Amino acid sequence: MKPAAVDYVRADSVAEVTAILAECGDDARVLAGGQSLMPMLNMRLAAPRVLVDISRVAELARIRSGVADHASDGGRAAASGAVAVGAAVTQARLEARPTLAREVPMVALALPYIGHFQTRNRGTIGGSIAHADPSAELPLVLAALGGEVALRSQRGTRRVAARSFFAGMLTTDCRPDELVEEVLFPLAGEGARYGFREVALRHGDFALAAVAATVTRDAIRIAVGGVADRPQVETWPRLAGSALDDALDALARRLDARDDAHASASYRRHLVRTLGRSLVEELA
Amino acid sequence: MKDDAQARPASQGTWVGRPLERFEDEALLAGRGCYADDAPVRPGTLAAAVLRSPYAHAQISRIDAARALAMPGVRAVVTGADVEAWTSPFIVSVKQPMRHWCLAVDRVRYAGEPVAVVVAEDRYLAEDALEAIEVDYDELPPVIDPVAAAQPDASILHADVGSNVVSDRSYRYGDPDAAFAEAAHRVRIDVRYPRNSGTPIECGVVVAEHLPGGAGYDVLSNFMGPMSLAAVMSLALRIPAARLRLRAPRHAGGSFGVKQALFPMIVAMCVASRKAGAPVKWVEDRLEHLVGATSATGRVTTLEAAVGDDGRITALAWDQLDDCGAYLRAPEPATFYRMHGCLTGAYAIARLRVRNRVVLTNKTPAGLVRGFGGPQVYFALERLVQRIAVELGLDPLDVFRRNFVPSGAFPYRAPAGALLDSGDYAAVLERALASAGVDDLRARRSAARSAGRLYGIGFAAIVEPSISNMGYITAVLTPEARAKAGPKNGAIAAATVAVDLLGGVTVGVDSLPQGQGHATTIAQVVADALGLAPQDITVDVEFDSRKDGWSVAAGNYSSRFAGATAGAAHLAALRVRERLARIAAGALGCAPADVVFERGKLFARSNPGGALSFARAAGNAHWAPALLPEGEMPGLRETVFWTPDVLAAPDGHDRVNTSATYGFAFDVCALEIDRATGSVHIDRYATTHDAGRILNPALADGQVRGGFAQGLGAALMEEFVYAPDGSFRSGSFADYLVPTAMEVPEPAIAHLETPSPFTPLGAKGIGEANNMSTPVCIANAIADALGAGVDPAAIELPMTPSKILALVAATERMVSR
Amino acid sequence: MRRYSRGEQHRVEVVLDGRSREGRCESRMLLSDFLRHVLGATGVHVGCEHGVCGACTVIVDGVAQRSCLALAVAADGRDVRTVHGLARDDVLSDLQQAFRRHHALQCGFCTPGILMSATDFLARNPAPTEQAVREMLSGHLCRCTGYTGIVAAILDVAALRRERGGTQAA
């Protein structure tokens, strides 16, 4: 379990990173906290020619609040801006941000479920988003909130809504010359309530199913992770009772759930129904 | 209280029984342990990496290592051809023409089977070269399910054997058929036990050096024995046992039986060293360990009981099918036979019928895993006891009470031959009920159920064998075949106590500890015998087959330490004491029998004032041999080899006392199932033990807690999963789930001590009980929570939330119908 | 920007347990291997090399993390603390002593990583609940102890430190 030979580059600036990505494209991989990429390197499931380490790029270590957003995703609760988290910010640093629970409560609720104390110390927000594991918490939360990803390349910067960014199992809209520069979580909306719930076999494991929900005066926005190949988001009116059950059941059936060594597809669908109902009822 | 435990006792002979802090810990806590990968190696030692089969079953049509050999730093590539030239297949304990080599020859039979070894200047380079070895595989149909593998039309793993069933033996004790014919009730259960493992956090390490001039091989490894396998290895290497020097480092990072399975890799690395012309070091990585090291046998069991109206069991009939994986690797099929003598468990059941079949499948070969054989047996037996209570409408506690071996009946000969040495099962049960607060638990269950919640209580009673009879495996042979092969029996333990020229005491033992604190316990035992303090005793647990006293049974398995090894150390210390008494008697002016050893001094019983220091008394043996009494040898070093008298070879009726001692445990588990998620919350777990005399209570409780955590893992999450095509689905620690501090509750532990009459200190094993009791106790509690409507055969470990929820749904559909 | 080409040996400098150390390694060498085999810090144990078991946990620039999930070259210039730096003048630290007192180890293979996590954790959480300690520990696998002694030792040392702190303040 040793990585294949690799050229390692420690970048000091975003310009250096994008220059290398422009030059190497698919042959390069960006290394931030390494909590997902390093196991793949050790197992030789990934063997890039070049690793670009962004963990010491000061520009990427910033957290900015109240950043104007494109409001590109009409379905989410009204917000007047976003918390923009630089690609090199660790999960632990965001977790320790005193204003986090006020700014983006759903992120504050989900962070403790991500891996463990030791992996959050190194793992980054941007890395988790770029890795796009369908069972991971952060992609789910970003999709649930209708957030955005800022992608930077020598060609410029573009922002992509979460729903278009996550393209499938470990697949995103990030192009070979692009760097996930920032992740934008929309600020909490007035009167909106946020919740997050998941079931994993052990504390810190990836979710067998996770549900994130936002309930506003007239809408329920619900997102499901761990079941399909990417987070699935739906927006409903304020359903309750059997109408809510029916909607959850229909959502669960639409998801392409699969059996694996740990849980059956029908179990995952069941979790979508029960977690969804208890979460929505709690937020109602 | 802890501090008191460390202080010198007021009188001699009282170190044993104290919860002493461990002498091992300071080095380990400072990061200064010396584990196998930390031990010094010769400059020029090369690194090995192992190429493993991606297929479960395939013919190897071509291996070409030319590209790998041309890569930088690569010094040798070892393949099946080298292994055929330089080694022999491993011997097998059933007479079958099965050829199991240390690397695959011509055919692979499980995903993860070693196919080639690259030897290079470092591990990174060796792994680079793995990718450059070209192997052409022609895939064959895999056999994964053990029941399917036993069918006549199954794809055959070993053509020369002609069947996947490599052993099929039936046994009969008493007249079970009559009992079944007369019985008021027949209660039957069909169960499966999964493949799982102890997965120590330190993986295997082998450093092997081929010695020139026919001198054989020198090996440093965290292999843990049993040293009977030294014979298997030297025969495979075609050398005398004396030419295979096996050494073990000072510390080892856990084993739980698992590192027994390192022996084929020791042979492979010996061959690699021979081919490379240099010492070779292999450090197993976690992916290799999970896919290829070993596994507990998976088992399919049908167990039936003949039962009276009162719940009294008059006969048992076992039909067991063990999934040993792709090869019958030594000591398999020992998983069956370790438990054979005590297949009637804690119960006085005189009549017994057994059929044992061993089947091979395209999976990793099975071997020792803590509890060895016990989890499989008790999962069937204790589920059956629960079913008897359910089907006859009895309180399960009454079923236990009516069937236990009576308290006054020890030593008790079980029908298949186990001589249950001591115990008071009924008293342990009562102690367990008090410890668990079972009345309170039953009240909680009633309250929960009336609120519509799923709450259950489970019990398990298990007999924990320790100190394995080296002859038990021959019970797999027919009495005729056994007679031809010659009898095997015993469980030899060895210990050496030496007193040096300044009166320092050093002890060497044969137990190859893997972290259990043997050095501390041995120091307590020897201190008591010599009137010293444990701090005065130096215990050397490193092992060197050239220098230490050892025999076939040496090693760290079958919970043999407390009963056998510590007992041998006690006897060796007593011998030293007798010699010292003879040496000092003259100076003290008394008979040797009247010399008292206390607090570092020797004195005549009648004259405590005229004491000699221990060091002074011992000094004469070294400095002044002329002063020794006539006939007394100089020097002061005694090695004792001890074997339990009660371990005979299997008799002509296949009766065998499989272990020297038998402890007992009674567990109570109360849990609740979350209806929304199917997850299990353990409300209370109480485990009560009789392990004979306890040498260090803190270490004993540590064994209980560790076994409990592993048993909980086996019950709820641990399993080696294979896909239908034989590919391995549990290949990382993200897939093979081991419980963390969030999943393991704190069990309530209680003890009762009935000393064994058959071990020198009265001690029995305690390290494996919970691996045997906890999986089935939790399963019984889950079954109880799910209610009488649940299909008993559907309680299959591990009980994951997904499985449990499916049963909740099925049960409630049935009830509402 | 600093480039470390494949196939070459590179100089890596760290402050290891308070002392400046340097060694040479390939760009792909894991920090765990570098600490063990180049710098001789064999108290750093390797149990899974995919970030789950936690045995290799060390403190880099004040933060506990897996050394098997880092490249040695990425640690160049950083402060690395391992189990070797916990004892002072051959006297075990309060945390190590608590582990001994509570029988928080058996084989001791997972222990160095747990000690480093606990060191970082207690620095940030001087008054943790048992639940918080268990959550932190869930990043480590121990197969011997059932975790009981480990949880007790960490809670005990936290209480002792608070008591001592309180005494000093008074």
CSV table of N, CA and C in Angstrom, one decimal, chain B residues 715-773:
chain,number,residue,atom,x,y,z
B,715,ALA,N,-21.5,-9.9,16.4
B,715,ALA,CA,-23.0,-10.0,16.5
B,715,ALA,C,-23.6,-8.9,15.6
B,716,LEU,N,-23.0,-7.8,15.5
B,716,LEU,CA,-23.7,-6.6,14.9
B,716,LEU,C,-23.1,-6.1,13.6
B,717,MET,N,-21.8,-6.3,13.3
B,717,MET,CA,-21.3,-5.7,12.1
B,717,MET,C,-20.2,-6.4,11.4
B,718,GLU,N,-19.4,-7.3,12.0
B,718,GLU,CA,-18.3,-7.9,11.3
B,718,GLU,C,-18.6,-9.1,10.4
B,719,GLU,N,-18.2,-9.0,9.2
B,719,GLU,CA,-18.3,-10.2,8.3
B,719,GLU,C,-17.4,-10.0,7.1
B,720,PHE,N,-16.8,-11.1,6.7
B,720,PHE,CA,-16.1,-11.2,5.5
B,720,PHE,C,-17.2,-11.6,4.4
B,721,VAL,N,-17.4,-10.7,3.5
B,721,VAL,CA,-18.5,-10.9,2.5
B,721,VAL,C,-17.9,-11.2,1.2
B,722,TYR,N,-18.4,-12.2,0.5
B,722,TYR,CA,-18.0,-12.5,-0.8
B,722,TYR,C,-19.2,-12.3,-1.8
B,723,ALA,N,-18.9,-11.8,-3.0
B,723,ALA,CA,-19.9,-11.7,-4.0
B,723,ALA,C,-20.1,-13.1,-4.6
B,724,PRO,N,-21.2,-13.3,-5.3
B,724,PRO,CA,-21.4,-14.6,-6.0
B,724,PRO,C,-20.2,-15.1,-6.9
B,725,ASP,N,-19.5,-14.1,-7.5
B,725,ASP,CA,-18.4,-14.5,-8.3
B,725,ASP,C,-17.1,-14.7,-7.5
B,726,GLY,N,-17.2,-14.7,-6.2
B,726,GLY,CA,-16.0,-15.0,-5.4
B,726,GLY,C,-15.2,-13.8,-5.1
B,727,SER,N,-15.5,-12.6,-5.6
B,727,SER,CA,-14.7,-11.4,-5.3
B,727,SER,C,-15.0,-11.0,-3.8
B,728,PHE,N,-14.0,-10.4,-3.2
B,728,PHE,CA,-14.1,-10.1,-1.8
B,728,PHE,C,-14.6,-8.7,-1.6
B,729,ARG,N,-15.6,-8.6,-0.8
B,729,ARG,CA,-16.3,-7.3,-0.6
B,729,ARG,C,-15.9,-6.6,0.7
B,730,SER,N,-15.0,-7.2,1.5
B,730,SER,CA,-14.7,-6.6,2.8
B,730,SER,C,-13.2,-6.2,2.9
B,731,GLY,N,-12.7,-5.7,1.8
B,731,GLY,CA,-11.3,-5.5,1.6
B,731,GLY,C,-10.6,-4.4,2.3
B,732,SER,N,-11.3,-3.5,3.0
B,732,SER,CA,-10.7,-2.4,3.7
B,732,SER,C,-11.4,-2.2,5.1
B,733,PHE,N,-10.8,-1.4,5.9
B,733,PHE,CA,-11.4,-1.1,7.2
B,733,PHE,C,-12.6,-0.2,7.1
B,734,ALA,N,-12.9,0.3,5.8
B,734,ALA,CA,-14.1,1.0,5.6
B,734,ALA,C,-15.2,0.0,5.2
B,735,ASP,N,-14.8,-1.2,4.9
B,735,ASP,CA,-15.8,-2.3,4.5
B,735,ASP,C,-16.0,-3.3,5.5
B,736,TYR,N,-14.9,-3.8,6.2
B,736,TYR,CA,-14.9,-4.7,7.3
B,736,TYR,C,-15.0,-3.8,8.5
B,737,LEU,N,-16.2,-3.8,9.2
B,737,LEU,CA,-16.5,-2.9,10.2
B,737,LEU,C,-16.1,-3.4,11.6
B,738,VAL,N,-15.3,-2.7,12.2
B,738,VAL,CA,-14.8,-3.1,13.6
B,738,VAL,C,-15.4,-2.1,14.5
B,739,PRO,N,-16.0,-2.5,15.7
B,739,PRO,CA,-16.7,-1.5,16.5
B,739,PRO,C,-15.7,-0.5,17.1
B,740,THR,N,-16.2,0.7,17.2
B,740,THR,CA,-15.4,1.8,17.8
B,740,THR,C,-15.9,2.1,19.2
B,741,ALA,N,-15.3,3.1,19.9
B,741,ALA,CA,-15.7,3.4,21.2
B,741,ALA,C,-17.2,3.9,21.3
B,742,MET,N,-17.7,4.3,20.1
B,742,MET,CA,-19.1,4.7,20.1
B,742,MET,C,-20.1,3.6,20.1
B,743,GLU,N,-19.6,2.4,19.7
B,743,GLU,CA,-20.5,1.3,19.6
B,743,GLU,C,-20.4,0.3,20.7
B,744,VAL,N,-19.3,0.4,21.5
B,744,VAL,CA,-19.1,-0.6,22.5
B,744,VAL,C,-19.5,-0.1,23.9
B,745,PRO,N,-20.6,-0.7,24.5
B,745,PRO,CA,-21.0,-0.2,25.8
B,745,PRO,C,-20.1,-0.9,26.9
B,746,GLU,N,-20.3,-0.5,28.1
B,746,GLU,CA,-19.5,-1.1,29.2
B,746,GLU,C,-20.2,-2.2,29.8
B,747,PRO,N,-19.7,-3.4,29.7
B,747,PRO,CA,-20.4,-4.6,30.3
B,747,PRO,C,-20.1,-4.6,31.9
B,748,ALA,N,-21.1,-5.1,32.6
B,748,ALA,CA,-21.0,-5.3,34.0
B,748,ALA,C,-20.3,-6.7,34.2
B,749,ILE,N,-19.2,-6.7,34.9
B,749,ILE,CA,-18.4,-8.0,35.0
B,749,ILE,C,-18.4,-8.5,36.4
B,750,ALA,N,-18.7,-9.8,36.5
B,750,ALA,CA,-18.6,-10.4,37.9
B,750,ALA,C,-17.9,-11.7,37.8
B,751,HIS,N,-17.3,-12.1,38.9
B,751,HIS,CA,-16.6,-13.4,38.9
B,751,HIS,C,-17.0,-14.3,40.0
B,752,LEU,N,-16.8,-15.6,39.8
B,752,LEU,CA,-16.9,-16.5,40.9
B,752,LEU,C,-15.7,-17.5,40.6
B,753,GLU,N,-15.0,-17.9,41.6
B,753,GLU,CA,-13.8,-18.7,41.3
B,753,GLU,C,-13.9,-20.1,41.9
B,754,THR,N,-13.9,-21.1,41.1
B,754,THR,CA,-13.8,-22.4,41.5
B,754,THR,C,-12.5,-23.0,40.9
B,755,PRO,N,-11.4,-23.0,41.7
B,755,PRO,CA,-10.1,-23.4,41.1
B,755,PRO,C,-10.1,-24.7,40.4
B,756,SER,N,-9.3,-24.8,39.3
B,756,SER,CA,-9.2,-26.0,38.6
B,756,SER,C,-8.3,-27.0,39.4
B,757,PRO,N,-8.8,-28.2,39.6
B,757,PRO,CA,-7.9,-29.2,40.3
B,757,PRO,C,-6.7,-29.7,39.3
B,758,PHE,N,-6.8,-29.3,38.1
B,758,PHE,CA,-5.9,-29.9,37.1
B,758,PHE,C,-4.7,-29.0,36.7
B,759,THR,N,-4.7,-27.7,37.1
B,759,THR,CA,-3.6,-26.8,36.7
B,759,THR,C,-2.9,-26.4,38.0
B,760,PRO,N,-1.6,-26.2,37.8
B,760,PRO,CA,-0.7,-25.9,39.0
B,760,PRO,C,-1.3,-24.8,39.9
B,761,LEU,N,-1.8,-23.7,39.3
B,761,LEU,CA,-2.3,-22.6,40.1
B,761,LEU,C,-3.8,-22.6,40.3
B,762,GLY,N,-4.5,-23.6,39.8
B,762,GLY,CA,-5.9,-23.6,39.8
B,762,GLY,C,-6.6,-22.6,38.8
B,763,ALA,N,-5.8,-22.1,37.9
B,763,ALA,CA,-6.3,-21.1,36.9
B,763,ALA,C,-6.8,-21.8,35.7
B,764,LYS,N,-7.8,-21.1,35.1
B,764,LYS,CA,-8.3,-21.5,33.8
B,764,LYS,C,-8.2,-20.3,32.8
B,765,GLY,N,-8.5,-20.5,31.6
B,765,GLY,CA,-8.5,-19.4,30.6
B,765,GLY,C,-9.7,-18.5,30.8
B,766,ILE,N,-9.6,-17.3,30.4
B,766,ILE,CA,-10.7,-16.3,30.4
B,766,ILE,C,-10.8,-15.5,29.2
B,767,GLY,N,-9.8,-15.6,28.3
B,767,GLY,CA,-9.7,-14.7,27.2
B,767,GLY,C,-10.7,-14.9,26.0
B,768,GLU,N,-11.3,-16.1,26.0
B,768,GLU,CA,-12.1,-16.4,24.8
B,768,GLU,C,-13.6,-16.5,25.1
B,769,ALA,N,-14.0,-16.4,26.4
B,769,ALA,CA,-15.4,-16.7,26.8
B,769,ALA,C,-16.3,-15.8,26.0
B,770,ASN,N,-16.0,-14.5,26.0
B,770,ASN,CA,-17.0,-13.6,25.5
B,770,ASN,C,-17.1,-13.6,23.9
B,771,ASN,N,-16.0,-14.1,23.3
B,771,ASN,CA,-16.1,-14.3,21.9
B,771,ASN,C,-17.1,-15.5,21.6
B,772,MET,N,-17.3,-16.3,22.6
B,772,MET,CA,-18.2,-17.4,22.5
B,772,MET,C,-19.6,-17.0,22.9
B,773,SER,N,-19.7,-16.3,24.0
B,773,SER,CA,-21.0,-16.0,24.6
B,773,SER,C,-21.7,-14.8,24.0
